[in-house]
C-alpha cells in the first residue's frame, strides 16, 4: 500500500504484501502474527497494523472455524434452488433463517430466486426441509456428491482490471 497508514480506498490499492497476507489468512487462518511476519518479511507490529487496516476497510470481515458437517452427523449435503415471487422474498428469508440446516443463502438472477446450501442428518429431514421451502414456489434439489476446497479470494491485480 502506498501512503503509509491510509485506508485502502478500493481493492486495487492493495499492494503485494497485503495480497499475500490475505492469501495466507484465508488458507491458514490460525497463523500467528509473528509467523505471518516471517512469511511476508515484515515485523510483527507492521503485520498487525496491516491486518487492522484491512479489517477497518471491511476487506477482512471476520474469522471462523471451518467445520465438517458429516462429522456432526449431517451426512446429506444438498443444494436447493427456489423460484418464487418478489412479494414472497421477505417471508422466504425469514423461513430460511429458522432452518438450522440452511447454512448458505444466495439471491440469484434468472429464473430461480434463491440457491440454498443445506446439510441434514438424513433423507427424511431433507424431505421436510424441501417440503417447507416448496410452499414458496417450485424447488429443484440436487445432492452434493463431493465438495472441493474453495479457493482463496484474490483481488484483481491492476493488470487484470483493464479490458
mmCIF file with all atom_site columns, N, CA and C in Angstrom, residues 80-140:
data_model
loop_
_atom_site.group_PDB
_atom_site.id
_atom_site.type_symbol
_atom_site.label_atom_id
_atom_site.label_alt_id
_atom_site.label_comp_id
_atom_site.label_asym_id
_atom_site.label_entity_id
_atom_site.label_seq_id
_atom_site.pdbx_PDB_ins_code
_atom_site.Cartn_x
_atom_site.Cartn_y
_atom_site.Cartn_z
_atom_site.occupancy
_atom_site.B_iso_or_equiv
_atom_site.pdbx_formal_charge
_atom_site.auth_seq_id
_atom_site.auth_comp_id
_atom_site.auth_asym_id
_atom_site.auth_atom_id
_atom_site.pdbx_PDB_model_num
ATOM 1   N N  . UNK A 1 80  ? -30.468 -26.456 -2.969  1.00 0.00 ? 80  UNK A N  1
ATOM 2   C CA . UNK A 1 80  ? -31.879 -26.309 -3.332  1.00 0.00 ? 80  UNK A CA 1
ATOM 3   C C  . UNK A 1 80  ? -32.044 -24.979 -4.037  1.00 0.00 ? 80  UNK A C  1
ATOM 4   N N  . UNK A 1 81  ? -32.645 -25.022 -5.210  1.00 0.00 ? 81  UNK A N  1
ATOM 5   C CA . UNK A 1 81  ? -32.989 -23.796 -5.926  1.00 0.00 ? 81  UNK A CA 1
ATOM 6   C C  . UNK A 1 81  ? -34.483 -23.568 -5.747  1.00 0.00 ? 81  UNK A C  1
ATOM 7   N N  . UNK A 1 82  ? -34.847 -22.317 -5.525  1.00 0.00 ? 82  UNK A N  1
ATOM 8   C CA . UNK A 1 82  ? -36.252 -21.941 -5.332  1.00 0.00 ? 82  UNK A CA 1
ATOM 9   C C  . UNK A 1 82  ? -36.618 -20.827 -6.281  1.00 0.00 ? 82  UNK A C  1
ATOM 10  N N  . UNK A 1 83  ? -37.739 -20.989 -6.940  1.00 0.00 ? 83  UNK A N  1
ATOM 11  C CA . UNK A 1 83  ? -38.317 -19.929 -7.776  1.00 0.00 ? 83  UNK A CA 1
ATOM 12  C C  . UNK A 1 83  ? -39.548 -19.427 -7.030  1.00 0.00 ? 83  UNK A C  1
ATOM 13  N N  . UNK A 1 84  ? -39.616 -18.137 -6.780  1.00 0.00 ? 84  UNK A N  1
ATOM 14  C CA . UNK A 1 84  ? -40.739 -17.554 -6.050  1.00 0.00 ? 84  UNK A CA 1
ATOM 15  C C  . UNK A 1 84  ? -41.057 -16.189 -6.644  1.00 0.00 ? 84  UNK A C  1
ATOM 16  N N  . UNK A 1 85  ? -41.942 -15.464 -5.989  1.00 0.00 ? 85  UNK A N  1
ATOM 17  C CA . UNK A 1 85  ? -42.272 -14.109 -6.437  1.00 0.00 ? 85  UNK A CA 1
ATOM 18  C C  . UNK A 1 85  ? -41.544 -13.105 -5.556  1.00 0.00 ? 85  UNK A C  1
ATOM 19  N N  . UNK A 1 86  ? -41.396 -11.897 -6.077  1.00 0.00 ? 86  UNK A N  1
ATOM 20  C CA . UNK A 1 86  ? -40.718 -10.848 -5.294  1.00 0.00 ? 86  UNK A CA 1
ATOM 21  C C  . UNK A 1 86  ? -41.471 -10.560 -4.004  1.00 0.00 ? 86  UNK A C  1
ATOM 22  N N  . UNK A 1 87  ? -42.765 -10.651 -4.027  1.00 0.00 ? 87  UNK A N  1
ATOM 23  C CA . UNK A 1 87  ? -43.557 -10.367 -2.827  1.00 0.00 ? 87  UNK A CA 1
ATOM 24  C C  . UNK A 1 87  ? -43.272 -11.364 -1.711  1.00 0.00 ? 87  UNK A C  1
ATOM 25  N N  . UNK A 1 88  ? -42.820 -12.566 -2.057  1.00 0.00 ? 88  UNK A N  1
ATOM 26  C CA . UNK A 1 88  ? -42.594 -13.612 -1.044  1.00 0.00 ? 88  UNK A CA 1
ATOM 27  C C  . UNK A 1 88  ? -41.149 -13.665 -0.544  1.00 0.00 ? 88  UNK A C  1
ATOM 28  N N  . UNK A 1 89  ? -40.286 -12.832 -1.095  1.00 0.00 ? 89  UNK A N  1
ATOM 29  C CA . UNK A 1 89  ? -38.869 -12.890 -0.713  1.00 0.00 ? 89  UNK A CA 1
ATOM 30  C C  . UNK A 1 89  ? -38.662 -12.654 0.784   1.00 0.00 ? 89  UNK A C  1
ATOM 31  N N  . UNK A 1 90  ? -39.282 -11.629 1.397   1.00 0.00 ? 90  UNK A N  1
ATOM 32  C CA . UNK A 1 90  ? -39.075 -11.462 2.845   1.00 0.00 ? 90  UNK A CA 1
ATOM 33  C C  . UNK A 1 90  ? -39.522 -12.679 3.662   1.00 0.00 ? 90  UNK A C  1
ATOM 34  N N  . UNK A 1 91  ? -40.642 -13.291 3.292   1.00 0.00 ? 91  UNK A N  1
ATOM 35  C CA . UNK A 1 91  ? -41.114 -14.473 4.013   1.00 0.00 ? 91  UNK A CA 1
ATOM 36  C C  . UNK A 1 91  ? -40.159 -15.646 3.813   1.00 0.00 ? 91  UNK A C  1
ATOM 37  N N  . UNK A 1 92  ? -39.618 -15.769 2.608   1.00 0.00 ? 92  UNK A N  1
ATOM 38  C CA . UNK A 1 92  ? -38.632 -16.828 2.346   1.00 0.00 ? 92  UNK A CA 1
ATOM 39  C C  . UNK A 1 92  ? -37.415 -16.650 3.249   1.00 0.00 ? 92  UNK A C  1
ATOM 40  N N  . UNK A 1 93  ? -36.888 -15.439 3.281   1.00 0.00 ? 93  UNK A N  1
ATOM 41  C CA . UNK A 1 93  ? -35.700 -15.181 4.093   1.00 0.00 ? 93  UNK A CA 1
ATOM 42  C C  . UNK A 1 93  ? -35.963 -15.473 5.570   1.00 0.00 ? 93  UNK A C  1
ATOM 43  N N  . UNK A 1 94  ? -37.138 -15.134 6.039   1.00 0.00 ? 94  UNK A N  1
ATOM 44  C CA . UNK A 1 94  ? -37.499 -15.424 7.430   1.00 0.00 ? 94  UNK A CA 1
ATOM 45  C C  . UNK A 1 94  ? -37.551 -16.942 7.659   1.00 0.00 ? 94  UNK A C  1
ATOM 46  N N  . UNK A 1 95  ? -38.128 -17.650 6.711   1.00 0.00 ? 95  UNK A N  1
ATOM 47  C CA . UNK A 1 95  ? -38.209 -19.113 6.822   1.00 0.00 ? 95  UNK A CA 1
ATOM 48  C C  . UNK A 1 95  ? -36.814 -19.738 6.822   1.00 0.00 ? 95  UNK A C  1
ATOM 49  N N  . UNK A 1 96  ? -35.954 -19.311 5.896   1.00 0.00 ? 96  UNK A N  1
ATOM 50  C CA . UNK A 1 96  ? -34.591 -19.857 5.827   1.00 0.00 ? 96  UNK A CA 1
ATOM 51  C C  . UNK A 1 96  ? -33.848 -19.622 7.140   1.00 0.00 ? 96  UNK A C  1
ATOM 52  N N  . UNK A 1 97  ? -34.019 -18.446 7.709   1.00 0.00 ? 97  UNK A N  1
ATOM 53  C CA . UNK A 1 97  ? -33.319 -18.104 8.960   1.00 0.00 ? 97  UNK A CA 1
ATOM 54  C C  . UNK A 1 97  ? -33.720 -19.036 10.097  1.00 0.00 ? 97  UNK A C  1
ATOM 55  N N  . UNK A 1 98  ? -34.917 -19.595 10.028  1.00 0.00 ? 98  UNK A N  1
ATOM 56  C CA . UNK A 1 98  ? -35.395 -20.501 11.067  1.00 0.00 ? 98  UNK A CA 1
ATOM 57  C C  . UNK A 1 98  ? -34.995 -21.949 10.861  1.00 0.00 ? 98  UNK A C  1
ATOM 58  N N  . UNK A 1 99  ? -34.300 -22.244 9.783   1.00 0.00 ? 99  UNK A N  1
ATOM 59  C CA . UNK A 1 99  ? -33.877 -23.616 9.496   1.00 0.00 ? 99  UNK A CA 1
ATOM 60  C C  . UNK A 1 99  ? -32.383 -23.774 9.747   1.00 0.00 ? 99  UNK A C  1
ATOM 61  N N  . UNK A 1 100 ? -31.983 -24.470 10.806  1.00 0.00 ? 100 UNK A N  1
ATOM 62  C CA . UNK A 1 100 ? -30.547 -24.629 11.069  1.00 0.00 ? 100 UNK A CA 1
ATOM 63  C C  . UNK A 1 100 ? -29.826 -25.401 9.970   1.00 0.00 ? 100 UNK A C  1
ATOM 64  N N  . UNK A 1 101 ? -30.561 -26.180 9.190   1.00 0.00 ? 101 UNK A N  1
ATOM 65  C CA . UNK A 1 101 ? -29.947 -26.952 8.110   1.00 0.00 ? 101 UNK A CA 1
ATOM 66  C C  . UNK A 1 101 ? -29.499 -26.068 6.944   1.00 0.00 ? 101 UNK A C  1
ATOM 67  N N  . UNK A 1 102 ? -30.087 -24.899 6.814   1.00 0.00 ? 102 UNK A N  1
ATOM 68  C CA . UNK A 1 102 ? -29.732 -23.979 5.732   1.00 0.00 ? 102 UNK A CA 1
ATOM 69  C C  . UNK A 1 102 ? -28.518 -23.167 6.201   1.00 0.00 ? 102 UNK A C  1
ATOM 70  N N  . UNK A 1 103 ? -27.347 -23.476 5.612   1.00 0.00 ? 103 UNK A N  1
ATOM 71  C CA . UNK A 1 103 ? -26.116 -22.811 6.045   1.00 0.00 ? 103 UNK A CA 1
ATOM 72  C C  . UNK A 1 103 ? -25.657 -21.731 5.080   1.00 0.00 ? 103 UNK A C  1
ATOM 73  N N  . UNK A 1 104 ? -26.273 -21.654 3.909   1.00 0.00 ? 104 UNK A N  1
ATOM 74  C CA . UNK A 1 104 ? -25.915 -20.622 2.942   1.00 0.00 ? 104 UNK A CA 1
ATOM 75  C C  . UNK A 1 104 ? -27.120 -20.257 2.107   1.00 0.00 ? 104 UNK A C  1
ATOM 76  N N  . UNK A 1 105 ? -27.308 -18.960 1.892   1.00 0.00 ? 105 UNK A N  1
ATOM 77  C CA . UNK A 1 105 ? -28.421 -18.455 1.082   1.00 0.00 ? 105 UNK A CA 1
ATOM 78  C C  . UNK A 1 105 ? -27.847 -17.480 0.063   1.00 0.00 ? 105 UNK A C  1
ATOM 79  N N  . UNK A 1 106 ? -28.178 -17.706 -1.197  1.00 0.00 ? 106 UNK A N  1
ATOM 80  C CA . UNK A 1 106 ? -27.734 -16.832 -2.281  1.00 0.00 ? 106 UNK A CA 1
ATOM 81  C C  . UNK A 1 106 ? -28.951 -16.347 -3.044  1.00 0.00 ? 106 UNK A C  1
ATOM 82  N N  . UNK A 1 107 ? -29.094 -15.054 -3.196  1.00 0.00 ? 107 UNK A N  1
ATOM 83  C CA . UNK A 1 107 ? -30.149 -14.469 -4.025  1.00 0.00 ? 107 UNK A CA 1
ATOM 84  C C  . UNK A 1 107 ? -29.627 -14.442 -5.448  1.00 0.00 ? 107 UNK A C  1
ATOM 85  N N  . UNK A 1 108 ? -30.425 -14.903 -6.389  1.00 0.00 ? 108 UNK A N  1
ATOM 86  C CA . UNK A 1 108 ? -29.977 -15.085 -7.761  1.00 0.00 ? 108 UNK A CA 1
ATOM 87  C C  . UNK A 1 108 ? -30.737 -14.218 -8.750  1.00 0.00 ? 108 UNK A C  1
ATOM 88  N N  . UNK A 1 109 ? -30.130 -14.035 -9.904  1.00 0.00 ? 109 UNK A N  1
ATOM 89  C CA . UNK A 1 109 ? -30.844 -13.506 -11.060 1.00 0.00 ? 109 UNK A CA 1
ATOM 90  C C  . UNK A 1 109 ? -31.285 -14.709 -11.887 1.00 0.00 ? 109 UNK A C  1
ATOM 91  N N  . UNK A 1 110 ? -32.129 -14.480 -12.873 1.00 0.00 ? 110 UNK A N  1
ATOM 92  C CA . UNK A 1 110 ? -32.591 -15.580 -13.716 1.00 0.00 ? 110 UNK A CA 1
ATOM 93  C C  . UNK A 1 110 ? -33.894 -16.148 -13.201 1.00 0.00 ? 110 UNK A C  1
ATOM 94  N N  . UNK A 1 111 ? -34.208 -17.363 -13.626 1.00 0.00 ? 111 UNK A N  1
ATOM 95  C CA . UNK A 1 111 ? -35.492 -17.971 -13.259 1.00 0.00 ? 111 UNK A CA 1
ATOM 96  C C  . UNK A 1 111 ? -35.600 -18.267 -11.771 1.00 0.00 ? 111 UNK A C  1
ATOM 97  N N  . UNK A 1 112 ? -34.536 -18.787 -11.180 1.00 0.00 ? 112 UNK A N  1
ATOM 98  C CA . UNK A 1 112 ? -34.570 -19.101 -9.749  1.00 0.00 ? 112 UNK A CA 1
ATOM 99  C C  . UNK A 1 112 ? -34.214 -17.859 -8.945  1.00 0.00 ? 112 UNK A C  1
ATOM 100 N N  . UNK A 1 113 ? -34.846 -17.745 -7.796  1.00 0.00 ? 113 UNK A N  1
ATOM 101 C CA . UNK A 1 113 ? -34.611 -16.580 -6.931  1.00 0.00 ? 113 UNK A CA 1
ATOM 102 C C  . UNK A 1 113 ? -33.558 -16.856 -5.864  1.00 0.00 ? 113 UNK A C  1
ATOM 103 N N  . UNK A 1 114 ? -33.474 -18.096 -5.406  1.00 0.00 ? 114 UNK A N  1
ATOM 104 C CA . UNK A 1 114 ? -32.553 -18.445 -4.326  1.00 0.00 ? 114 UNK A CA 1
ATOM 105 C C  . UNK A 1 114 ? -31.831 -19.747 -4.625  1.00 0.00 ? 114 UNK A C  1
ATOM 106 N N  . UNK A 1 115 ? -30.606 -19.836 -4.132  1.00 0.00 ? 115 UNK A N  1
ATOM 107 C CA . UNK A 1 115 ? -29.840 -21.069 -4.079  1.00 0.00 ? 115 UNK A CA 1
ATOM 108 C C  . UNK A 1 115 ? -29.484 -21.266 -2.618  1.00 0.00 ? 115 UNK A C  1
ATOM 109 N N  . UNK A 1 116 ? -29.847 -22.413 -2.070  1.00 0.00 ? 116 UNK A N  1
ATOM 110 C CA . UNK A 1 116 ? -29.624 -22.694 -0.655  1.00 0.00 ? 116 UNK A CA 1
ATOM 111 C C  . UNK A 1 116 ? -28.624 -23.833 -0.506  1.00 0.00 ? 116 UNK A C  1
ATOM 112 N N  . UNK A 1 117 ? -27.720 -23.688 0.436   1.00 0.00 ? 117 UNK A N  1
ATOM 113 C CA . UNK A 1 117 ? -26.763 -24.723 0.797   1.00 0.00 ? 117 UNK A CA 1
ATOM 114 C C  . UNK A 1 117 ? -27.302 -25.372 2.060   1.00 0.00 ? 117 UNK A C  1
ATOM 115 N N  . UNK A 1 118 ? -27.585 -26.680 2.005   1.00 0.00 ? 118 UNK A N  1
ATOM 116 C CA . UNK A 1 118 ? -28.314 -27.363 3.074   1.00 0.00 ? 118 UNK A CA 1
ATOM 117 C C  . UNK A 1 118 ? -27.558 -28.615 3.518   1.00 0.00 ? 118 UNK A C  1
ATOM 118 N N  . UNK A 1 119 ? -27.493 -28.837 4.828   1.00 0.00 ? 119 UNK A N  1
ATOM 119 C CA . UNK A 1 119 ? -26.917 -30.053 5.409   1.00 0.00 ? 119 UNK A CA 1
ATOM 120 C C  . UNK A 1 119 ? -27.951 -30.655 6.350   1.00 0.00 ? 119 UNK A C  1
ATOM 121 N N  . UNK A 1 120 ? -28.298 -31.945 6.136   1.00 0.00 ? 120 UNK A N  1
ATOM 122 C CA . UNK A 1 120 ? -29.268 -32.605 7.019   1.00 0.00 ? 120 UNK A CA 1
ATOM 123 C C  . UNK A 1 120 ? -28.700 -33.928 7.529   1.00 0.00 ? 120 UNK A C  1
ATOM 124 N N  . UNK A 1 121 ? -29.346 -34.439 8.566   1.00 0.00 ? 121 UNK A N  1
ATOM 125 C CA . UNK A 1 121 ? -28.911 -35.692 9.176   1.00 0.00 ? 121 UNK A CA 1
ATOM 126 C C  . UNK A 1 121 ? -29.459 -36.913 8.441   1.00 0.00 ? 121 UNK A C  1
ATOM 127 N N  . UNK A 1 122 ? -30.413 -36.725 7.554   1.00 0.00 ? 122 UNK A N  1
ATOM 128 C CA . UNK A 1 122 ? -30.959 -37.867 6.838   1.00 0.00 ? 122 UNK A CA 1
ATOM 129 C C  . UNK A 1 122 ? -31.949 -37.438 5.781   1.00 0.00 ? 122 UNK A C  1
ATOM 130 N N  . UNK A 1 123 ? -32.389 -38.426 4.997   1.00 0.00 ? 123 UNK A N  1
ATOM 131 C CA . UNK A 1 123 ? -33.304 -38.160 3.891   1.00 0.00 ? 123 UNK A CA 1
ATOM 132 C C  . UNK A 1 123 ? -34.650 -37.632 4.369   1.00 0.00 ? 123 UNK A C  1
ATOM 133 N N  . UNK A 1 124 ? -35.139 -38.145 5.491   1.00 0.00 ? 124 UNK A N  1
ATOM 134 C CA . UNK A 1 124 ? -36.443 -37.691 5.992   1.00 0.00 ? 124 UNK A CA 1
ATOM 135 C C  . UNK A 1 124 ? -36.397 -36.215 6.359   1.00 0.00 ? 124 UNK A C  1
ATOM 136 N N  . UNK A 1 125 ? -35.301 -35.776 6.961   1.00 0.00 ? 125 UNK A N  1
ATOM 137 C CA . UNK A 1 125 ? -35.192 -34.362 7.315   1.00 0.00 ? 125 UNK A CA 1
ATOM 138 C C  . UNK A 1 125 ? -35.022 -33.503 6.063   1.00 0.00 ? 125 UNK A C  1
ATOM 139 N N  . UNK A 1 126 ? -34.278 -33.986 5.084   1.00 0.00 ? 126 UNK A N  1
ATOM 140 C CA . UNK A 1 126 ? -34.161 -33.250 3.830   1.00 0.00 ? 126 UNK A CA 1
ATOM 141 C C  . UNK A 1 126 ? -35.535 -33.096 3.188   1.00 0.00 ? 126 UNK A C  1
ATOM 142 N N  . UNK A 1 127 ? -36.319 -34.152 3.195   1.00 0.00 ? 127 UNK A N  1
ATOM 143 C CA . UNK A 1 127 ? -37.676 -34.083 2.639   1.00 0.00 ? 127 UNK A CA 1
ATOM 144 C C  . UNK A 1 127 ? -38.507 -33.021 3.351   1.00 0.00 ? 127 UNK A C  1
ATOM 145 N N  . UNK A 1 128 ? -38.420 -32.965 4.672   1.00 0.00 ? 128 UNK A N  1
ATOM 146 C CA . UNK A 1 128 ? -39.173 -31.965 5.437   1.00 0.00 ? 128 UNK A CA 1
ATOM 147 C C  . UNK A 1 128 ? -38.707 -30.548 5.107   1.00 0.00 ? 128 UNK A C  1
ATOM 148 N N  . UNK A 1 129 ? -37.403 -30.359 4.967   1.00 0.00 ? 129 UNK A N  1
ATOM 149 C CA . UNK A 1 129 ? -36.862 -29.037 4.617   1.00 0.00 ? 129 UNK A CA 1
ATOM 150 C C  . UNK A 1 129 ? -37.353 -28.630 3.228   1.00 0.00 ? 129 UNK A C  1
ATOM 151 N N  . UNK A 1 130 ? -37.263 -29.544 2.263   1.00 0.00 ? 130 UNK A N  1
ATOM 152 C CA . UNK A 1 130 ? -37.699 -29.256 0.897   1.00 0.00 ? 130 UNK A CA 1
ATOM 153 C C  . UNK A 1 130 ? -39.194 -28.945 0.873   1.00 0.00 ? 130 UNK A C  1
ATOM 154 N N  . UNK A 1 131 ? -39.987 -29.739 1.565   1.00 0.00 ? 131 UNK A N  1
ATOM 155 C CA . UNK A 1 131 ? -41.437 -29.508 1.591   1.00 0.00 ? 131 UNK A CA 1
ATOM 156 C C  . UNK A 1 131 ? -41.769 -28.147 2.194   1.00 0.00 ? 131 UNK A C  1
ATOM 157 N N  . UNK A 1 132 ? -41.055 -27.747 3.238   1.00 0.00 ? 132 UNK A N  1
ATOM 158 C CA . UNK A 1 132 ? -41.300 -26.438 3.854   1.00 0.00 ? 132 UNK A CA 1
ATOM 159 C C  . UNK A 1 132 ? -40.938 -25.294 2.929   1.00 0.00 ? 132 UNK A C  1
ATOM 160 N N  . UNK A 1 133 ? -39.871 -25.464 2.165   1.00 0.00 ? 133 UNK A N  1
ATOM 161 C CA . UNK A 1 133 ? -39.446 -24.427 1.226   1.00 0.00 ? 133 UNK A CA 1
ATOM 162 C C  . UNK A 1 133 ? -40.369 -24.379 0.012   1.00 0.00 ? 133 UNK A C  1
ATOM 163 N N  . UNK A 1 134 ? -40.874 -25.537 -0.406  1.00 0.00 ? 134 UNK A N  1
ATOM 164 C CA . UNK A 1 134 ? -41.708 -25.636 -1.609  1.00 0.00 ? 134 UNK A CA 1
ATOM 165 C C  . UNK A 1 134 ? -43.020 -24.876 -1.485  1.00 0.00 ? 134 UNK A C  1
ATOM 166 N N  . UNK A 1 135 ? -43.430 -24.526 -0.284  1.00 0.00 ? 135 UNK A N  1
ATOM 167 C CA . UNK A 1 135 ? -44.669 -23.736 -0.155  1.00 0.00 ? 135 UNK A CA 1
ATOM 168 C C  . UNK A 1 135 ? -44.509 -22.331 -0.729  1.00 0.00 ? 135 UNK A C  1
ATOM 169 N N  . UNK A 1 136 ? -43.239 -21.925 -0.987  1.00 0.00 ? 136 UNK A N  1
ATOM 170 C CA . UNK A 1 136 ? -42.982 -20.600 -1.562  1.00 0.00 ? 136 UNK A CA 1
ATOM 171 C C  . UNK A 1 136 ? -42.885 -20.627 -3.083  1.00 0.00 ? 136 UNK A C  1
ATOM 172 N N  . UNK A 1 137 ? -42.807 -21.826 -3.669  1.00 0.00 ? 137 UNK A N  1
ATOM 173 C CA . UNK A 1 137 ? -42.709 -21.937 -5.115  1.00 0.00 ? 137 UNK A CA 1
ATOM 174 C C  . UNK A 1 137 ? -41.978 -23.202 -5.515  1.00 0.00 ? 137 UNK A C  1
ATOM 175 N N  . UNK A 1 138 ? -41.789 -23.405 -6.823  1.00 0.00 ? 138 UNK A N  1
ATOM 176 C CA . UNK A 1 138 ? -41.114 -24.611 -7.305  1.00 0.00 ? 138 UNK A CA 1
ATOM 177 C C  . UNK A 1 138 ? -39.662 -24.690 -6.819  1.00 0.00 ? 138 UNK A C  1
ATOM 178 N N  . UNK A 1 139 ? -39.271 -25.900 -6.429  1.00 0.00 ? 139 UNK A N  1
ATOM 179 C CA . UNK A 1 139 ? -37.902 -26.135 -5.974  1.00 0.00 ? 139 UNK A CA 1
ATOM 180 C C  . UNK A 1 139 ? -37.236 -27.192 -6.844  1.00 0.00 ? 139 UNK A C  1
ATOM 181 N N  . UNK A 1 140 ? -35.930 -27.093 -6.930  1.00 0.00 ? 140 UNK A N  1
ATOM 182 C CA . UNK A 1 140 ? -35.106 -28.124 -7.545  1.00 0.00 ? 140 UNK A CA 1
ATOM 183 C C  . UNK A 1 140 ? -34.033 -28.465 -6.522  1.00 0.00 ? 140 UNK A C  1
#
